[in-house]
CSV table of C-alpha atoms and ligand atoms in Angstrom, one decimal:
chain,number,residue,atom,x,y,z
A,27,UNK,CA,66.5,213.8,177.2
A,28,UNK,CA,64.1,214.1,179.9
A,29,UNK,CA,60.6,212.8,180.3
A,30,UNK,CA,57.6,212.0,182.2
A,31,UNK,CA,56.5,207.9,181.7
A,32,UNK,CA,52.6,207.7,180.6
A,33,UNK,CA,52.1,204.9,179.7
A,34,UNK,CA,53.8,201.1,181.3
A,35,UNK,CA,52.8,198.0,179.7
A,36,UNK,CA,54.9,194.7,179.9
A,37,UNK,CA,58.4,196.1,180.5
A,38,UNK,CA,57.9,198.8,177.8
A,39,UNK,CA,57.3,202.8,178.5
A,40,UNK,CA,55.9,205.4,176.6
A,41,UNK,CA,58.0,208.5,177.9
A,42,UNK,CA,56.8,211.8,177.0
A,43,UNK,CA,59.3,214.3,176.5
A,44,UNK,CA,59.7,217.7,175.0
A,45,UNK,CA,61.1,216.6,172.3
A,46,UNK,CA,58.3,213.8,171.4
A,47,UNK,CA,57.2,210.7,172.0
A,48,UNK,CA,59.3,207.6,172.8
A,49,UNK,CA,58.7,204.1,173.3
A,50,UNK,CA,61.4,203.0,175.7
A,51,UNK,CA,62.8,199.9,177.7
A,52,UNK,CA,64.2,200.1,181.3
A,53,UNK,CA,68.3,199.7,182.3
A,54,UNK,CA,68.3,196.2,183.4
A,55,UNK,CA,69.8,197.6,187.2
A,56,UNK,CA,66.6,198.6,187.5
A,57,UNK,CA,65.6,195.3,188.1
A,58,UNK,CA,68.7,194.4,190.2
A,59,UNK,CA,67.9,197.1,192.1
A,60,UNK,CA,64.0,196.3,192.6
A,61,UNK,CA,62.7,199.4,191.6
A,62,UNK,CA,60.4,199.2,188.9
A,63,UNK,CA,59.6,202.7,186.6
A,64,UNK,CA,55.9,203.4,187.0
A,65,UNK,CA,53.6,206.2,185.4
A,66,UNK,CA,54.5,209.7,186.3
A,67,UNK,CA,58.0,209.0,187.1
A,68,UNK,CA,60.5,211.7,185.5
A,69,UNK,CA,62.9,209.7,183.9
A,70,UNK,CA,65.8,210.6,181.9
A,71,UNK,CA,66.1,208.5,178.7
A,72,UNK,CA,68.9,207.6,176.1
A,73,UNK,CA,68.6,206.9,172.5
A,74,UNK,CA,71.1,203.8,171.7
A,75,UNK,CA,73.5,203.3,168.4
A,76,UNK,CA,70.6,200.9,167.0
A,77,UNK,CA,68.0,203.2,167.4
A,78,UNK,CA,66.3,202.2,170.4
A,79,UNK,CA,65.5,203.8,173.8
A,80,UNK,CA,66.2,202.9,177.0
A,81,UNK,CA,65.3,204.8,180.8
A,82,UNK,CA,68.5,205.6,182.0
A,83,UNK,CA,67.4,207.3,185.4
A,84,UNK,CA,64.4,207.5,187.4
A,85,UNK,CA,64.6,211.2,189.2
A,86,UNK,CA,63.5,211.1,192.7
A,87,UNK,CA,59.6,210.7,193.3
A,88,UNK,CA,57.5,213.3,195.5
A,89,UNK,CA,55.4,210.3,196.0
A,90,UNK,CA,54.6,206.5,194.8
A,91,UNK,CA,51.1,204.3,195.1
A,92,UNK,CA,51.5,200.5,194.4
A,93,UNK,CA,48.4,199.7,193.4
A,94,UNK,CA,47.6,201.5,191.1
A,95,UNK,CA,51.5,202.3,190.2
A,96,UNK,CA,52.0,205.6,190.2
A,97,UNK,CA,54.7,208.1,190.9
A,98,UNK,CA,54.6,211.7,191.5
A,99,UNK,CA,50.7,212.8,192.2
A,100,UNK,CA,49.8,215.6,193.0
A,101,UNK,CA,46.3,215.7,193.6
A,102,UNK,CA,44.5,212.5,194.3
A,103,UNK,CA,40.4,213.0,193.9
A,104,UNK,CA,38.1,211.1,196.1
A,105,UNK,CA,34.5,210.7,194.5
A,106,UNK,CA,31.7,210.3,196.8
A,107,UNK,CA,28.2,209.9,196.6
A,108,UNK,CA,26.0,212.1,199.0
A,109,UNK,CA,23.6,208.6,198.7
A,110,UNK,CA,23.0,205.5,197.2
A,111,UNK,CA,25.5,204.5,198.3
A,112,UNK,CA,26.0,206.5,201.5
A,113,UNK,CA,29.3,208.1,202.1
A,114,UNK,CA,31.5,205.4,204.5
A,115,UNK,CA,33.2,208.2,206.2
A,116,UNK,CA,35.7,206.1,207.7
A,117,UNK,CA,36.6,204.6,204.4
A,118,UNK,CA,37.1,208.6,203.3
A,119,UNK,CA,39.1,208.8,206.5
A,120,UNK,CA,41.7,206.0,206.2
A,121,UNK,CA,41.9,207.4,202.2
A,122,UNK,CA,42.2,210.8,202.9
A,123,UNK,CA,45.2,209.9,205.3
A,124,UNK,CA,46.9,208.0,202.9
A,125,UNK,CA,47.2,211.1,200.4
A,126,UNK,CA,48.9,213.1,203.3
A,127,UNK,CA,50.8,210.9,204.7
A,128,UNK,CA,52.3,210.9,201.2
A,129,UNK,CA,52.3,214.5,200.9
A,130,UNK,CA,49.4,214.0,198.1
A,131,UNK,CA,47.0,217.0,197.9
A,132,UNK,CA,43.8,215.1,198.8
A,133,UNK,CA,40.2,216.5,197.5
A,134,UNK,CA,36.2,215.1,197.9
A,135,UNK,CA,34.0,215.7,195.3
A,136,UNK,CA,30.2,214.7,195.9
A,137,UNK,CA,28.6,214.1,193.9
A,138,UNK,CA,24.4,213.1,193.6
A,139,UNK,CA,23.2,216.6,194.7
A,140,UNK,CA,20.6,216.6,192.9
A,141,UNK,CA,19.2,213.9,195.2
A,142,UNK,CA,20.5,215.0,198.3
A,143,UNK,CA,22.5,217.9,199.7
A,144,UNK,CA,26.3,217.7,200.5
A,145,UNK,CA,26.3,220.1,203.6
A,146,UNK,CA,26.2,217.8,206.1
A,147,UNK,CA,29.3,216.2,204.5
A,148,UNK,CA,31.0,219.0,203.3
A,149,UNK,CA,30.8,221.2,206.2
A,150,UNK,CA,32.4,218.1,208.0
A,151,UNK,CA,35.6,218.2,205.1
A,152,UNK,CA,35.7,222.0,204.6
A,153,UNK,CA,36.0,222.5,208.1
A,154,UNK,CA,39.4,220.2,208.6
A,155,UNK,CA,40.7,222.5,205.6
A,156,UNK,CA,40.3,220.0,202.5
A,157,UNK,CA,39.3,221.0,199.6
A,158,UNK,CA,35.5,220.1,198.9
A,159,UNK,CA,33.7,220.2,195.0
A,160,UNK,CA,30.1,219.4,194.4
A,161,UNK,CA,28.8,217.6,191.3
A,162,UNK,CA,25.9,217.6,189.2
A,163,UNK,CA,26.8,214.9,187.0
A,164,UNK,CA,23.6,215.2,185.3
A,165,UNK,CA,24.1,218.6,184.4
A,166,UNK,CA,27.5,219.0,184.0
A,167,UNK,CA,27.4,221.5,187.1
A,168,UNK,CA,30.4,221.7,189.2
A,169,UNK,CA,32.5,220.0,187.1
A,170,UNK,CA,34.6,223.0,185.5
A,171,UNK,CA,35.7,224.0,188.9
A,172,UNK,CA,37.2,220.7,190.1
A,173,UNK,CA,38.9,220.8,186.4
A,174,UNK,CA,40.5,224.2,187.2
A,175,UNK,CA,42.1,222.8,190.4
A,176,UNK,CA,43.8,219.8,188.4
A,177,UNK,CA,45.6,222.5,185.9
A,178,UNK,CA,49.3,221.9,185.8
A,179,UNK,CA,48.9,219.2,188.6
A,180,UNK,CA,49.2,215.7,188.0
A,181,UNK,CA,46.4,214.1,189.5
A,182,UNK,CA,44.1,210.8,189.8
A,183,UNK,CA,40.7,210.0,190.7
A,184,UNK,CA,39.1,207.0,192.8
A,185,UNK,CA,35.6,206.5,194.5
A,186,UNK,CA,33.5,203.1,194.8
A,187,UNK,CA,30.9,201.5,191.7
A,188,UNK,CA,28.3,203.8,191.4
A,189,UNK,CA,29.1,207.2,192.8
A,190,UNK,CA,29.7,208.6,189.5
A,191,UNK,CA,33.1,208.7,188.8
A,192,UNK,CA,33.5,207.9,185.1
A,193,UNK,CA,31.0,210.5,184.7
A,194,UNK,CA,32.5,213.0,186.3
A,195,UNK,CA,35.7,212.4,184.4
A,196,UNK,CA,33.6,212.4,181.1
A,197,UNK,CA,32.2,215.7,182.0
A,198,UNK,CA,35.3,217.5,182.8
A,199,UNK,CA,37.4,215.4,179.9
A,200,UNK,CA,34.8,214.3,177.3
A,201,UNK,CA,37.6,214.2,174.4
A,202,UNK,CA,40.0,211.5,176.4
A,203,UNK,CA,37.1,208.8,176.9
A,204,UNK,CA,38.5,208.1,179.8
A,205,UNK,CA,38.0,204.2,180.8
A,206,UNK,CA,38.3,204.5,184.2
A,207,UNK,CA,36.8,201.0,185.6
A,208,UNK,CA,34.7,200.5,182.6
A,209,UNK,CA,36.8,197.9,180.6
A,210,UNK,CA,37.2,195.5,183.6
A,211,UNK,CA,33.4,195.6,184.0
A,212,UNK,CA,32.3,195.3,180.4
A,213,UNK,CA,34.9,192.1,179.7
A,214,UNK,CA,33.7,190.5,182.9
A,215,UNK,CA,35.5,187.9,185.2
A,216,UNK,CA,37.5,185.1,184.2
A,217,UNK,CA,38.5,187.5,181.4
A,218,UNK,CA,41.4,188.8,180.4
A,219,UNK,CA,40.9,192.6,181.8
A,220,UNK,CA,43.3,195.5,181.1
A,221,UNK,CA,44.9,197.1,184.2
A,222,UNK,CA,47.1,198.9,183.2
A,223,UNK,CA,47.3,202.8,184.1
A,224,UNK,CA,47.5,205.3,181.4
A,225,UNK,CA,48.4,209.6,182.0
A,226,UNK,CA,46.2,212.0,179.7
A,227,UNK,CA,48.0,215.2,179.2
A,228,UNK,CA,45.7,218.0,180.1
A,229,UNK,CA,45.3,221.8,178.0
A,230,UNK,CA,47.0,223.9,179.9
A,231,UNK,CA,49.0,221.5,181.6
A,232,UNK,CA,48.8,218.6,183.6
A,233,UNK,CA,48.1,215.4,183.3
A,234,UNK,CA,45.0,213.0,184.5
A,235,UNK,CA,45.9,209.2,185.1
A,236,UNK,CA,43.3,206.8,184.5
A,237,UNK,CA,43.0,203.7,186.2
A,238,UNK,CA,40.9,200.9,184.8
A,239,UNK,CA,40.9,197.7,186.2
A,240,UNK,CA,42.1,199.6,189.6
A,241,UNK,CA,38.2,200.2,191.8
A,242,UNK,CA,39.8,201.8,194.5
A,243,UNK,CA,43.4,202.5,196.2
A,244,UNK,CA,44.7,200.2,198.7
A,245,UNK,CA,44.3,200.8,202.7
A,246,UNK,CA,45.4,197.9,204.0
A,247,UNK,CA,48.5,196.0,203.0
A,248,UNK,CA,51.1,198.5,201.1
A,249,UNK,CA,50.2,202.1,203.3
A,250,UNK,CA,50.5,201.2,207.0
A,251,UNK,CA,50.7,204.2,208.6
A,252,UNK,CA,51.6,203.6,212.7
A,253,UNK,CA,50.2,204.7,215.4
A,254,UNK,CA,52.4,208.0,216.3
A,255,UNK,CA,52.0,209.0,212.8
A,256,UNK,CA,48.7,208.8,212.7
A,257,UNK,CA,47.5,212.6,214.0
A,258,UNK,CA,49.9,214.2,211.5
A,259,UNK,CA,48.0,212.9,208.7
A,260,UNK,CA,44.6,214.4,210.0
A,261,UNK,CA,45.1,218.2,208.8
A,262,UNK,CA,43.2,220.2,211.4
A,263,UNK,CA,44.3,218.2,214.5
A,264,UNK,CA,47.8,219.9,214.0
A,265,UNK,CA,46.8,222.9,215.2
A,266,UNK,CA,46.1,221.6,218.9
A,267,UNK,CA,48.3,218.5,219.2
A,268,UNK,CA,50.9,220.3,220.8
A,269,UNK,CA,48.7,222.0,223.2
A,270,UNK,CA,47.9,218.4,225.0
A,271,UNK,CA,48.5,218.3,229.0
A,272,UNK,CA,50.6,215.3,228.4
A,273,UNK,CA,53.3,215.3,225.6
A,274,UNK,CA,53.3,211.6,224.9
A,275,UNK,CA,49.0,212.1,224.4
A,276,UNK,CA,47.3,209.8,222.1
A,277,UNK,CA,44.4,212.2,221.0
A,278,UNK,CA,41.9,209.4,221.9
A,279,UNK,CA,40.8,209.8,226.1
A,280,UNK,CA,43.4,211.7,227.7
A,281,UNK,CA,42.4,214.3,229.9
A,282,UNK,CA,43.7,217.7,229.0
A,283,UNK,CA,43.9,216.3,225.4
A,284,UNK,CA,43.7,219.6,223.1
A,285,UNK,CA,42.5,217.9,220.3
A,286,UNK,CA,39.4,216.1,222.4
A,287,UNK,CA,38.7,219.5,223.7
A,288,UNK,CA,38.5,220.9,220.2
A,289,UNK,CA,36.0,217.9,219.2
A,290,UNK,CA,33.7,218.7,222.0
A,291,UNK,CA,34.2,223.0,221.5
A,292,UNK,CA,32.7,222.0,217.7
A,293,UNK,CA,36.0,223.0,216.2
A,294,UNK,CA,37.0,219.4,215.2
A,295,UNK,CA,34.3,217.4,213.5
A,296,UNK,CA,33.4,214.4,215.7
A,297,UNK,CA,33.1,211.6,212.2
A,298,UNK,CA,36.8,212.9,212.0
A,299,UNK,CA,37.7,212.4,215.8
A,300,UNK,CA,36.0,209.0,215.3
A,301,UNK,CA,37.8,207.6,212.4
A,302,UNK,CA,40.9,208.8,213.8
A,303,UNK,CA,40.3,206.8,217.3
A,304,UNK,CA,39.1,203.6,215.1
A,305,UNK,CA,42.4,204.1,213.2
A,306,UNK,CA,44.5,204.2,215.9
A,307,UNK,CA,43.0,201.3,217.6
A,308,UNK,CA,43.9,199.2,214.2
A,309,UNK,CA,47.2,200.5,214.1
A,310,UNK,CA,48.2,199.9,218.0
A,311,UNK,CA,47.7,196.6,217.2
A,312,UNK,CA,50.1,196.4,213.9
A,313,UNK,CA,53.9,194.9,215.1
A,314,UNK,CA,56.5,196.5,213.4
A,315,UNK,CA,58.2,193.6,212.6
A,316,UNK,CA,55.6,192.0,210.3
A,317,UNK,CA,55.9,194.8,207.7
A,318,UNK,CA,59.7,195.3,207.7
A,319,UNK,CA,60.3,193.9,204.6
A,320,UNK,CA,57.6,195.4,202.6
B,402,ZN,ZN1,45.9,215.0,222.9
């Protein structure tokens, strides 16, 4: 049988199959092996003489996060404030990068219109070609169109305290009382907190993971992203990179650099250019050598 994994607590998994619902343990060469099943992996399972399950294979992933574990996204949502706080554009950058370099369908939803317009910022993020929602998360306003994009898609949602996110996943989902970062806040520190990521199946299709315990995806240590693949992962530059005078160009002062030439004609967004030269500054000085292992 063949399932999706929703659920990963302590060694066991809840698979989701066609056929039901099973509560399954992983082939020990899994372990030998180092791979460890994670939430949204497609997994084929077995049901044993005694009547338990096991995960017998783990079908090749699109894509896979560490922290928080998760295989397979499709769409990964980044909530954003329009103020209090601010939007950190870079931040936005480096996460928005991340998604593509793992082939993840990145979108921005703003959110706290109602106290201050989104153009500024979504002009910026419509222009590169990403797809931009607005939110009222007071009215509900917005909401049903970022739901219609996650239909069939498995997708997940991250944005800092106090943008809005749990209610923006309460508005679109108010039957699945979501927890989001919720439980991790409420029990406090020095408690035991559940982290643990859970998939909601969606009507219509789809599923929605929520992450409590996880307040935002990880930039630094598990997605290092070098230098000469850095341009790739910002959408609208690949229109001009190859256009460059030089053919070893770095996109951040060359002369006869297509892409710098865009930024000043107004056709790439200079926040964009600017994260993009901050980011490659970071990762010239990454040495290969110290993430080999990882
Ligand atoms: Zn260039």
């Amino acid at each position: 049988m063949n399932g999706i994994i929703t659920k990963a607590i302590g060694g066991l998994y809840t698979v989701e199959a066609s056929e039901g619902i099973y509560e399954c343990k992983a082939r020990g060469i899994f372990r030998k092996k180092q791979i460890s099943p994670v939430c949204g992996d497609n997994v084929e399972i077995l049901i044993e003489k005694d009547g338990s399950c096991v995960i017998n294979e783990i079908y090749p992933r699109k894509s896979v996060l560490i922290r928080p574990p998760l295989a397979n996204l499709d769409i990964l949502g980044f909530v954003c404030a329009t103020c209090e706080p601010k939007p950190n554009l870079l931040l936005l950058d480096k996460f928005i990068v991340i998604a593509e370099y793992k082939k993840i369908t990145p979108i921005i939803v703003f959110t706290k219109i109602d106290k201050q317009s989104s153009k500024e910022y979504s002009d910026i993020y419509k222009k590169a070609g990403i797809q931009v929602y607005e939110v009222d998360n007071l009215s509900g306003d917005g909401a049903q169109a970022v739901k219609a994009a996650l239909q069939g898609k498995l997708s997940a949602f991250t944005g800092n305290t106090g943008v809005g996110k749990s209610s923006l996943l309460n508005n679109m989902f108010p039957q699945l009382e979501l927890a989001t970062n919720e439980i991790s806040k409420k029990l406090g520190r020095g408690k035991h907190t559940t982290r643990h990521v859970e998939l909601y199946k969606l009507d219509g299709g789809g599923y929605i993971a929520d992450t409590p315990g996880f307040s935002s995806f990880d930039t630094n240590r598990y997605d290092i992203i070098f230098k000469d693949e850095l341009a790739d992962c910002f959408i609208e530059f690949r229109d001009y990179t190859d256009k460059c005078k030089f053919p070893n160009c770095s996109h951040t002062k060359e002369k006869g650099c297509a892409v710098i030439n865009a930024v000043k004609e107004g056709k790439i967004a200079q926040s964009r250019f600017d994260s993009y030269a901050e980011m490659y500054e970071q990762a010239k000085q990454l040495k290969e050598w110290e993430f080999k292992n990882e």
